[in-house]
Coordinates of C-alpha atoms in Angstrom, one line a residue:
M1 CA -22.2 31.4 26.6
W2 CA -20.2 28.7 24.7
E3 CA -21.9 26.0 22.9
P4 CA -20.1 22.8 21.8
V5 CA -20.1 22.2 18.0
W6 CA -19.3 18.7 16.9
T7 CA -17.7 17.9 13.6
K8 CA -17.6 14.6 11.8
L9 CA -14.8 12.4 13.1
T10 CA -12.9 10.1 10.8
S11 CA -13.2 6.5 11.8
I12 CA -10.0 4.7 12.7
W13 CA -10.7 2.1 10.0
S14 CA -10.7 4.6 7.1
I15 CA -7.3 5.9 8.3
W16 CA -6.0 2.3 8.6
T17 CA -7.2 1.6 5.0
A18 CA -5.4 4.7 3.7
C19 CA -2.2 3.8 5.5
R20 CA -2.2 0.2 4.1
E21 CA -1.8 1.8 0.6
L22 CA 1.6 3.1 1.8
E23 CA 2.8 -0.4 2.5
R24 CA 6.0 -1.4 0.6
C25 CA 7.9 -4.6 0.4
G26 CA 11.6 -5.2 0.6
C27 CA 11.6 -8.2 -1.7
K28 CA 14.6 -8.9 -3.8
S29 CA 12.9 -11.4 -6.1
G30 CA 9.5 -12.2 -7.4
C31 CA 7.0 -11.3 -4.7
D32 CA 5.3 -14.6 -5.5
S33 CA 4.9 -15.9 -2.0
Q34 CA 3.3 -14.7 1.3
R35 CA 6.8 -13.5 2.4
C36 CA 6.0 -10.3 0.4
S37 CA 4.3 -7.9 2.7
C38 CA 2.3 -6.4 -0.1
R39 CA 0.9 -9.7 -1.3
R40 CA 0.3 -10.8 2.3
T41 CA -2.0 -7.7 2.9
G42 CA -3.7 -8.2 -0.5
L43 CA -2.2 -5.2 -2.2
P44 CA -0.2 -4.9 -5.4
C45 CA 3.4 -3.7 -5.2
T46 CA 4.0 -0.1 -6.0
L47 CA 7.0 2.0 -7.1
Q48 CA 7.9 2.4 -3.5
C49 CA 8.7 -1.3 -3.2
K50 CA 12.2 -2.6 -3.6
C51 CA 11.3 -5.5 -5.9
N52 CA 11.6 -3.5 -9.2
N53 CA 11.5 -5.5 -12.4
A54 CA 11.4 -8.9 -10.7
C55 CA 7.9 -8.3 -9.3
L56 CA 5.1 -10.7 -10.0
N57 CA 2.6 -8.7 -7.9
K58 CA 2.4 -5.5 -9.9
S59 CA -0.9 -3.6 -10.2
E60 CA -2.5 -3.3 -13.7
N61 CA -1.5 0.4 -14.0
Y62 CA 2.1 -0.1 -12.8
E63 CA 4.6 2.0 -14.8
D64 CA 8.2 1.1 -14.7
P65 CA 10.3 4.3 -14.4
S66 CA 13.3 2.7 -16.1
E67 CA 11.3 2.2 -19.4

């Protein structure tokens, strides 16, 4: 006879939090206003963002690949 075995399900909130870290902005200058999608969600810009060297919303451990 088959017996159901339940595993731990991941909550939708933990998936949503992980996906937020993949957010990227398309800013061309500054990222200093709420128009920046990263700033608006409370996250620092990453290397995936299009703001490059003009960014004012970089994380503390941001490393510019052009340097």
